[in-house]
CSV table of C-alpha atoms and ligand atoms in Angstrom, one decimal:
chain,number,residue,atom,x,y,z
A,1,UNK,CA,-53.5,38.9,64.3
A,2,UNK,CA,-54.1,40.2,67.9
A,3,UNK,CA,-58.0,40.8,68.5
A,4,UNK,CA,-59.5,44.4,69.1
A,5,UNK,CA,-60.5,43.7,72.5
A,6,UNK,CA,-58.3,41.7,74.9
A,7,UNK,CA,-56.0,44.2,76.0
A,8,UNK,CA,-57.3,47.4,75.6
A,9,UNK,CA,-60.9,46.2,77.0
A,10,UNK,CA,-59.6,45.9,80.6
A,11,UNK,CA,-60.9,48.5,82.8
A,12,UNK,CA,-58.3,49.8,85.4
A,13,UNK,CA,-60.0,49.6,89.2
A,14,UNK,CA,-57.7,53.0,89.6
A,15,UNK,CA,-56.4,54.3,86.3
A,16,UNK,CA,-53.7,56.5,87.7
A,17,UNK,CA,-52.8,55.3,91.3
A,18,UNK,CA,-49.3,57.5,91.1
A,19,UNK,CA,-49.2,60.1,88.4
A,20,UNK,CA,-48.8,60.2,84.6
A,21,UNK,CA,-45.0,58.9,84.5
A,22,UNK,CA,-45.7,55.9,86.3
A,23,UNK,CA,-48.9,55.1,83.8
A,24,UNK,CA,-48.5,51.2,82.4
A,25,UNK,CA,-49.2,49.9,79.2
A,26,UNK,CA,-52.4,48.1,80.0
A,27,UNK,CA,-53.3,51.8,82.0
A,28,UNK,CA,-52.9,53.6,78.3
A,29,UNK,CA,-54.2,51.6,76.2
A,30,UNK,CA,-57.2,51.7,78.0
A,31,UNK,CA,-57.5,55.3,78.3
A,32,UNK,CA,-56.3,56.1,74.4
A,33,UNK,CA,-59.1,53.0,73.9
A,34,UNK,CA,-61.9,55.2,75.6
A,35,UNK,CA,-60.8,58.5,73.8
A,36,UNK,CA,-61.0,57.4,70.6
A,37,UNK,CA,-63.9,55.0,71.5
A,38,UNK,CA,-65.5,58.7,72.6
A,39,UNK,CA,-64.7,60.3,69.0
A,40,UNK,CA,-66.8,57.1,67.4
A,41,UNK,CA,-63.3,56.1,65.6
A,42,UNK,CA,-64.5,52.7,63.8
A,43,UNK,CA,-61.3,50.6,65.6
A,44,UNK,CA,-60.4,52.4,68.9
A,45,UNK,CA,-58.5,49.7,70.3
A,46,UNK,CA,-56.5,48.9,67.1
A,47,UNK,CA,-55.5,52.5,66.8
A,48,UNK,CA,-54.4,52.4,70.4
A,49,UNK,CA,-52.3,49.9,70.3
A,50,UNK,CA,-50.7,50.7,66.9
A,51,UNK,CA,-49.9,53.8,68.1
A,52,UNK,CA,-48.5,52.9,71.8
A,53,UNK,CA,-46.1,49.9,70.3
A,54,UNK,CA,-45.4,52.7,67.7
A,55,UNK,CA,-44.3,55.3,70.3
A,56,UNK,CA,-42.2,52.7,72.5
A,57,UNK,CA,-40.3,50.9,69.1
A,58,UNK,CA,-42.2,47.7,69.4
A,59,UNK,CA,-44.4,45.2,68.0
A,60,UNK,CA,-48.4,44.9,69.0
A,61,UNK,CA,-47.7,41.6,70.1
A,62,UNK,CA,-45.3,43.2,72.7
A,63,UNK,CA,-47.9,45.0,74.2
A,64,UNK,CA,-49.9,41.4,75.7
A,65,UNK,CA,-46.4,39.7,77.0
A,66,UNK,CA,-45.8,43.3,78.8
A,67,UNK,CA,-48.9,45.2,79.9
A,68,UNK,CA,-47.4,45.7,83.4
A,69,UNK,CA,-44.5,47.9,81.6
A,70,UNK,CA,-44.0,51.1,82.7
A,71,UNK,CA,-43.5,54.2,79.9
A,72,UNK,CA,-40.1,56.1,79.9
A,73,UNK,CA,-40.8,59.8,80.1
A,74,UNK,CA,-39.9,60.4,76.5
A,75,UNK,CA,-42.2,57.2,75.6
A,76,UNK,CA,-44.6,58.5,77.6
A,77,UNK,CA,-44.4,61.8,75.5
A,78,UNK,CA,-44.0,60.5,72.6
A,79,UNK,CA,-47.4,58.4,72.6
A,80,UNK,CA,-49.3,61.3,73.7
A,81,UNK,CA,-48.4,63.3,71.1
A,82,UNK,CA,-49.0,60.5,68.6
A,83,UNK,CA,-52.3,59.9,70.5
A,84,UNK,CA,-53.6,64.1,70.1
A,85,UNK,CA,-52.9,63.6,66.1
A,86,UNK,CA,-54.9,60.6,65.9
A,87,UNK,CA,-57.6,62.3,68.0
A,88,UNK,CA,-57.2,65.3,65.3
A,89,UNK,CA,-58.3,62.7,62.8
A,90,UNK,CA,-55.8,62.2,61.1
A,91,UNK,CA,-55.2,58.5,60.1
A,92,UNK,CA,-52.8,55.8,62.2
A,93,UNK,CA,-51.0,54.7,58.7
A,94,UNK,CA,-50.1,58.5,58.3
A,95,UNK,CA,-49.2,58.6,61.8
A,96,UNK,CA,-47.0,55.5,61.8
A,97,UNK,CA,-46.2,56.3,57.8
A,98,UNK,CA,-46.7,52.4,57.3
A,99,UNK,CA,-49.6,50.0,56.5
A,100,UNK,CA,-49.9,46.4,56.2
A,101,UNK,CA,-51.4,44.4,52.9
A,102,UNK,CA,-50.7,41.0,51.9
A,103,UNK,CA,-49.0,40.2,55.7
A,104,UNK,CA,-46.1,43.1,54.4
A,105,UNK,CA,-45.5,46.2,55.6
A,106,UNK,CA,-45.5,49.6,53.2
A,107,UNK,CA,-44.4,52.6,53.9
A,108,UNK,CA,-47.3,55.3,53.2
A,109,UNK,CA,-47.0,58.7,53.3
A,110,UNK,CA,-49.9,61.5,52.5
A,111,UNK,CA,-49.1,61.7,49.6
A,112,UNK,CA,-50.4,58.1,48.8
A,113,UNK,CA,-54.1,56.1,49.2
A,114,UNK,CA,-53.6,53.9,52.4
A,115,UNK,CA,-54.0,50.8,50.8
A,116,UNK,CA,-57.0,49.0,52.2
A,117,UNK,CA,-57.5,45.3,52.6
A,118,UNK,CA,-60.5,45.0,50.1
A,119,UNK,CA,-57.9,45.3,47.2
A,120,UNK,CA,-56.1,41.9,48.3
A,121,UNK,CA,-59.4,40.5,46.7
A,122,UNK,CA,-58.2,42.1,43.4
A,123,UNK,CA,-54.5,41.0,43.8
A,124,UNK,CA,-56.1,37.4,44.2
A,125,UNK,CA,-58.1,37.4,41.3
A,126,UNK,CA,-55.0,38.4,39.2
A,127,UNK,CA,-52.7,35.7,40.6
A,128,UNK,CA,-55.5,33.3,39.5
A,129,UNK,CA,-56.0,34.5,36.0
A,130,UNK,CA,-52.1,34.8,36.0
A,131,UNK,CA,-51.9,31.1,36.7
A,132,UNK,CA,-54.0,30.5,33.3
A,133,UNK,CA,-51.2,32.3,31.6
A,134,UNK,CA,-49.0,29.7,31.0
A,135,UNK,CA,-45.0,29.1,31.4
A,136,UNK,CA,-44.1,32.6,29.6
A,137,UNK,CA,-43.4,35.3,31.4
A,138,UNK,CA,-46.4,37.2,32.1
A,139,UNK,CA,-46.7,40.9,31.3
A,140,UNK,CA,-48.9,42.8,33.9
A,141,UNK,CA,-49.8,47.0,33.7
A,142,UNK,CA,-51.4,48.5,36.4
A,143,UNK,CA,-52.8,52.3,36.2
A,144,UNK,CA,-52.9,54.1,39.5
A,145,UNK,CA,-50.3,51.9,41.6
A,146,UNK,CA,-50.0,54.6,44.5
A,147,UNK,CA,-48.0,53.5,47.5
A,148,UNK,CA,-47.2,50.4,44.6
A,149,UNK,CA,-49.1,47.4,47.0
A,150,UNK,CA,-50.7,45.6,43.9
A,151,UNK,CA,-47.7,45.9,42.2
A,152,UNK,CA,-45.2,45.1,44.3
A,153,UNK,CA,-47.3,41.6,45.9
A,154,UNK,CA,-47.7,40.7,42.4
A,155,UNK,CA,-44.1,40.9,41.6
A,156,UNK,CA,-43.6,38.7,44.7
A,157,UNK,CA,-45.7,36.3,44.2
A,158,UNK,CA,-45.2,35.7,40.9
A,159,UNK,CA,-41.8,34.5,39.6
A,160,UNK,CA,-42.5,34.8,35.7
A,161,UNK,CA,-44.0,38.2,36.1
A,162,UNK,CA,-43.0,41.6,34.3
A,163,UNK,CA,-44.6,44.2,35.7
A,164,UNK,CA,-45.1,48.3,34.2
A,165,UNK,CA,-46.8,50.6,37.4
A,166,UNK,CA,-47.9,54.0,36.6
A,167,UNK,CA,-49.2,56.6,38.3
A,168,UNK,CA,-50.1,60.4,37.5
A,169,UNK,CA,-48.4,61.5,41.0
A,170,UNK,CA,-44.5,61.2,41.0
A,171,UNK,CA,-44.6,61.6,45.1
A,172,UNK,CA,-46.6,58.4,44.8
A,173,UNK,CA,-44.2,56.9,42.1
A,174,UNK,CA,-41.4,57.5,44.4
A,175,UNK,CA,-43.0,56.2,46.9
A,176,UNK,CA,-43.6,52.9,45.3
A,177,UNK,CA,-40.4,52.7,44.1
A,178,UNK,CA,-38.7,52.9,47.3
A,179,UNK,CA,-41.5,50.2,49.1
A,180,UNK,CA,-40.5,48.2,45.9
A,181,UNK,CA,-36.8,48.4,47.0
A,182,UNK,CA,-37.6,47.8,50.4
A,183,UNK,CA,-39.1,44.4,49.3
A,184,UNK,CA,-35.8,43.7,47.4
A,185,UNK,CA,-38.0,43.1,44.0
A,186,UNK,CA,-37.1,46.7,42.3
A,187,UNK,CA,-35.8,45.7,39.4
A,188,UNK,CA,-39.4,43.0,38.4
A,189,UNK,CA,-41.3,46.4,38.2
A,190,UNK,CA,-40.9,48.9,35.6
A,191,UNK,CA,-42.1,52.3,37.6
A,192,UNK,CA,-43.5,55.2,35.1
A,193,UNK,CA,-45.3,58.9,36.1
A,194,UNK,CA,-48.2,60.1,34.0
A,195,UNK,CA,-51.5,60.0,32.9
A,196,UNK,CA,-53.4,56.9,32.3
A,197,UNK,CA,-51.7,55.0,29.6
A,198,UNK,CA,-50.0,57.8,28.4
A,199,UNK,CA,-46.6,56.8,29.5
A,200,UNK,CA,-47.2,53.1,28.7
A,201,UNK,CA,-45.4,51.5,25.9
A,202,UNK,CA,-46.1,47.5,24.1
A,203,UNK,CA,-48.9,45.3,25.1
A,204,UNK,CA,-50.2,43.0,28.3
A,205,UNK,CA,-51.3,40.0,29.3
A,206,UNK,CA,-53.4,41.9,32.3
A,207,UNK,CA,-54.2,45.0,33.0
A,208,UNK,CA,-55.2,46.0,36.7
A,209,UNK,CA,-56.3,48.7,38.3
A,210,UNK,CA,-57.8,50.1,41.7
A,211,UNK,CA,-58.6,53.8,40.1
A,212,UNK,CA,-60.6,56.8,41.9
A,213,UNK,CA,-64.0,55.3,42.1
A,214,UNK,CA,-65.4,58.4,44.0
A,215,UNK,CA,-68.1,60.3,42.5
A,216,UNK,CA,-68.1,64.3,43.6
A,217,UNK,CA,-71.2,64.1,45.6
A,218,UNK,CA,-69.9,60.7,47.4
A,219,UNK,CA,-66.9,62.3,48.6
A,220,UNK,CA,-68.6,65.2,50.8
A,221,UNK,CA,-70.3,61.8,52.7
A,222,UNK,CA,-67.1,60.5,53.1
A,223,UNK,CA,-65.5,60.1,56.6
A,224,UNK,CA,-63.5,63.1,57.6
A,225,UNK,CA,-60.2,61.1,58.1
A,226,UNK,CA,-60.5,60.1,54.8
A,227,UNK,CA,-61.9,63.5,53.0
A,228,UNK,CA,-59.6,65.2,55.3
A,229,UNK,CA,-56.4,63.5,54.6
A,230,UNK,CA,-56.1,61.5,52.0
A,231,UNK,CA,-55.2,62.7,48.2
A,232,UNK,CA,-58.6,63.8,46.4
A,233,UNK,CA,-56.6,63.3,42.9
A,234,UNK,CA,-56.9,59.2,44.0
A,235,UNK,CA,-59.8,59.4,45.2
A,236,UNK,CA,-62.7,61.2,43.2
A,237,UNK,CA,-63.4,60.3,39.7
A,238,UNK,CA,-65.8,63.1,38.0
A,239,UNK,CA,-69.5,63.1,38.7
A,240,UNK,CA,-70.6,59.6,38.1
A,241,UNK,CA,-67.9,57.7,40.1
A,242,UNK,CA,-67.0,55.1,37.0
A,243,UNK,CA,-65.1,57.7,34.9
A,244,UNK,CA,-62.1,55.7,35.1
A,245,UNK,CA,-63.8,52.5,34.6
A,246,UNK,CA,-64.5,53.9,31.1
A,247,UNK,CA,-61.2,55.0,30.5
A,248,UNK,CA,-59.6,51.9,31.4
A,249,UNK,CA,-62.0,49.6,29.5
A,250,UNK,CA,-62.6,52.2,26.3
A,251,UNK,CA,-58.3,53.0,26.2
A,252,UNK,CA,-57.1,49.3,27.7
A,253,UNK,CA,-58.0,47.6,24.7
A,254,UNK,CA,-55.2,49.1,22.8
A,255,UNK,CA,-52.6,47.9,25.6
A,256,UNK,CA,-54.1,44.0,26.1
A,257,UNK,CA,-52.7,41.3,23.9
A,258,UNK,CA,-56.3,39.3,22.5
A,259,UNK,CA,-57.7,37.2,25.7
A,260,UNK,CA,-55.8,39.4,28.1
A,261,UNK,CA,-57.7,40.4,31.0
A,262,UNK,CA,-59.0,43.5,32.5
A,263,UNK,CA,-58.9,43.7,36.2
A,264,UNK,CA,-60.7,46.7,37.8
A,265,UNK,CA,-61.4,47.4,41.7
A,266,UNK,CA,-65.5,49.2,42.0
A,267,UNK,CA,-66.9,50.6,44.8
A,268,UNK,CA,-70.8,49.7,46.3
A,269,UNK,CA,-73.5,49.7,43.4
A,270,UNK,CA,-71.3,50.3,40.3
A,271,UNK,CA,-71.5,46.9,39.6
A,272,UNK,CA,-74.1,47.1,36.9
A,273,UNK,CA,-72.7,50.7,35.2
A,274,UNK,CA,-69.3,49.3,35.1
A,275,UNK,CA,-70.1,46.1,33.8
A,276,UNK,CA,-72.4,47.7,30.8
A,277,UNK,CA,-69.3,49.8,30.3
A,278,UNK,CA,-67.3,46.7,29.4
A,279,UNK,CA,-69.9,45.1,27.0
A,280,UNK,CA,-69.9,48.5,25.3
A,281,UNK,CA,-66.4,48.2,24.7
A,282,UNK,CA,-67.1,44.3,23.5
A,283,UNK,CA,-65.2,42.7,26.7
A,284,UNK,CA,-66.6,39.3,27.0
A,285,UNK,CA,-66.4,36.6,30.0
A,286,UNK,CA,-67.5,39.6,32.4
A,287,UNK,CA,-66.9,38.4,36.2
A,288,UNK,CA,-67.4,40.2,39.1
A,289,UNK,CA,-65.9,39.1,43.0
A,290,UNK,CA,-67.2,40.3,46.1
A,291,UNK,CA,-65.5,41.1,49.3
A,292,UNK,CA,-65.5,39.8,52.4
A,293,UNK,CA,-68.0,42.2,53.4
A,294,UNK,CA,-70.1,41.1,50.5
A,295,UNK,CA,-69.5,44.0,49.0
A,296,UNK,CA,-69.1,43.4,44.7
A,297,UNK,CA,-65.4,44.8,44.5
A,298,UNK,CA,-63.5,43.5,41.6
A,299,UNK,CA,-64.6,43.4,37.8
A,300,UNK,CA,-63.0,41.4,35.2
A,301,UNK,CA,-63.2,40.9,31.5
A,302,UNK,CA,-61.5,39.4,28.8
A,303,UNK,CA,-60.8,41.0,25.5
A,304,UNK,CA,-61.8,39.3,23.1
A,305,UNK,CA,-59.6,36.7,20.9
B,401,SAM,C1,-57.6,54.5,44.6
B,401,SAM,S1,-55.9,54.9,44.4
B,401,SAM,C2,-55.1,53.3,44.4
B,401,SAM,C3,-53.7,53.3,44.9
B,401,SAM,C4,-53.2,51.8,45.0
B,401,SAM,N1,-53.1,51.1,43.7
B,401,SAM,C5,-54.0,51.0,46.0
B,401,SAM,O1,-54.7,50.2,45.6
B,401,SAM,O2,-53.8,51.3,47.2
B,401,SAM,C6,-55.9,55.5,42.8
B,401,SAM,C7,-54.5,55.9,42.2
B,401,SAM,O3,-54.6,56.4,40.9
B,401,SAM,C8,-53.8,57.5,40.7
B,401,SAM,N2,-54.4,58.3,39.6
B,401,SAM,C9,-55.4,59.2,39.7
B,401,SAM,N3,-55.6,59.7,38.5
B,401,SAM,C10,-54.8,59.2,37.6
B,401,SAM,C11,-54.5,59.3,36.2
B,401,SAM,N4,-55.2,60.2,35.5
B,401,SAM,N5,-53.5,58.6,35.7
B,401,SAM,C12,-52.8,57.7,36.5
B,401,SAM,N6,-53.0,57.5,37.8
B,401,SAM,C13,-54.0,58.2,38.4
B,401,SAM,C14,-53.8,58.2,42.1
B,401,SAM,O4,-52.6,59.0,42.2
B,401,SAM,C15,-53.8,57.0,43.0
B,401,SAM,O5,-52.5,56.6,43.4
């Protein structure tokens, strides 16, 4: 991974000696740096060069072995207009319609969560429990797959895996389906639109989800790009922020075999709701995983033998 600062930290001694066309790499990424640095965007430097190897058809890494190139004139354009959306708000992943988790790349469009890193912790805790399972193959649900990253890393990773992915939005069905063909693992995942576990058919050896953890008052704090872009309908849960959690634990039982394993992603201080939730529903070896933020982020519980 390329770090924030080396490029886009250099500070030109003339930033444009002969016009616009003639502008280097090294000369915009700097400047697209210090305009997004201006509009307190949390990762200026990233976004810049995302969206400058975006605009010329190239990798990040690109960008260090070349600053000295200079833009074509429809690069040039090109990144400029990337460069105004981003100022907009509007997030790089949308921008560049792809996001990386798990060292892949998914395609993400708006009407998807951009997957965040936090929920590797989640896809690592299942891979571990999913180790316990034994030779069989080993039957996974998840409830709210969006863009289809849990999924789709699980069915990678795991040979022996059958995996069911549902999700109430069919835009964000079809766009997990088409990320899972794009990983050539389409047909390990069984791909189904609707609510909750309405759809869902037989029982599981683990059930996962990263659900709307939002409550209603949360969401007017939450960054604009976020509140302003990405779909509420994934985000926001009801007033509390667990309603989901409830659901999943109170309706999951029904859909795990005895000692499968519920899997849930939570947000900052719902540690201790969601955890009572589960031992109201009689879940027992009740773990919880932090981030690397140290942030609590995944639940887990076992239903009972
Ligand atoms: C927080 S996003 C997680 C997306 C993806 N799994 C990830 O981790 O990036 C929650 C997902 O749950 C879906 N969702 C919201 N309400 C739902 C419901 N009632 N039934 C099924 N899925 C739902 C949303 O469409 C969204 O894709």
């Amino acid at each position: 991974m390329v770090e924030e600062s080396a490029l886009t930290n250099w500070k030109p001694v003339i930033l444009i000696a002969d016009g616009n066309h003639t502008m280097k790499i090294r000369q915009l990424l700097w400047k697209a740096r210090s305009d997004f640095n201006d509009l307190k965007f949390p990762t200026p430097g990233l976004d810049a060069e995302i969206l400058l190897a975006f605009s010329i058809g190239r990798e990040r890494d690109f960008l260090y072995a070349h600053p000295g190139r200079k833009l074509s004139d429809n690069e040039l354009k090109r990144f400029c207009t990337l460069s105004e959306r981003r100022k907009k708000g509007e997030p790089v992943a949308y921008i560049t319609r792809k996001k990386e988790f798990w060292s892949r790349d998914f395609e993400v469009t708006p009407d998807v969560l951009i997957p965040r890193p936090d929920t590797e912790i989640m896809v690592e805790e299942v891979l571990k429990l999913s180790g316990k399972a034994g030779k069989g193959g080993i039957r996974i649900l998840e409830i709210g797959t969006g863009s289809g990253v849990i999924s789709i890393t699980l069915a990678s990773e795991l040979e022996n895996a059958v995996i069911t992915a549902t999700d109430c939005s069919p835009k964000a069905i079809a766009v997990a389906a088409k990320n899972a063909v794009n990983h050539n693992i389409e047909g390990k995942i069984l791909f189904l639109s609707g609510d909750m576990f309405t759809p869902v058919e037989g029982k599981f050896d683990i059930i996962v989800s990263n659900p709307p953890y939002i409550s209603e008052n949360e969401f007017t704090l939450l960054a604009p790009e976020v509140r302003d872009y990405e779909p509420r309908h994934a985000l926001i849960a009801g007033p509390e922020g667990t309603e989901f959690h409830c659901k999943l634990a109170r309706d999951g039982k029904g859909f795990l075999e005895k000692n499968g394993w519920l899997v849930m992603e939570i947000g900052a201080g719902q540690r201790f709701s969601v955890c009572k939730i589960l031992q109201e529903n009689d879940y027992c070896d009740i773990n919880v995983r932090s981030d690397y933020s140290g942030i609590e982020r995944v639940v887990m519980a076992r239903k009972e033998g």
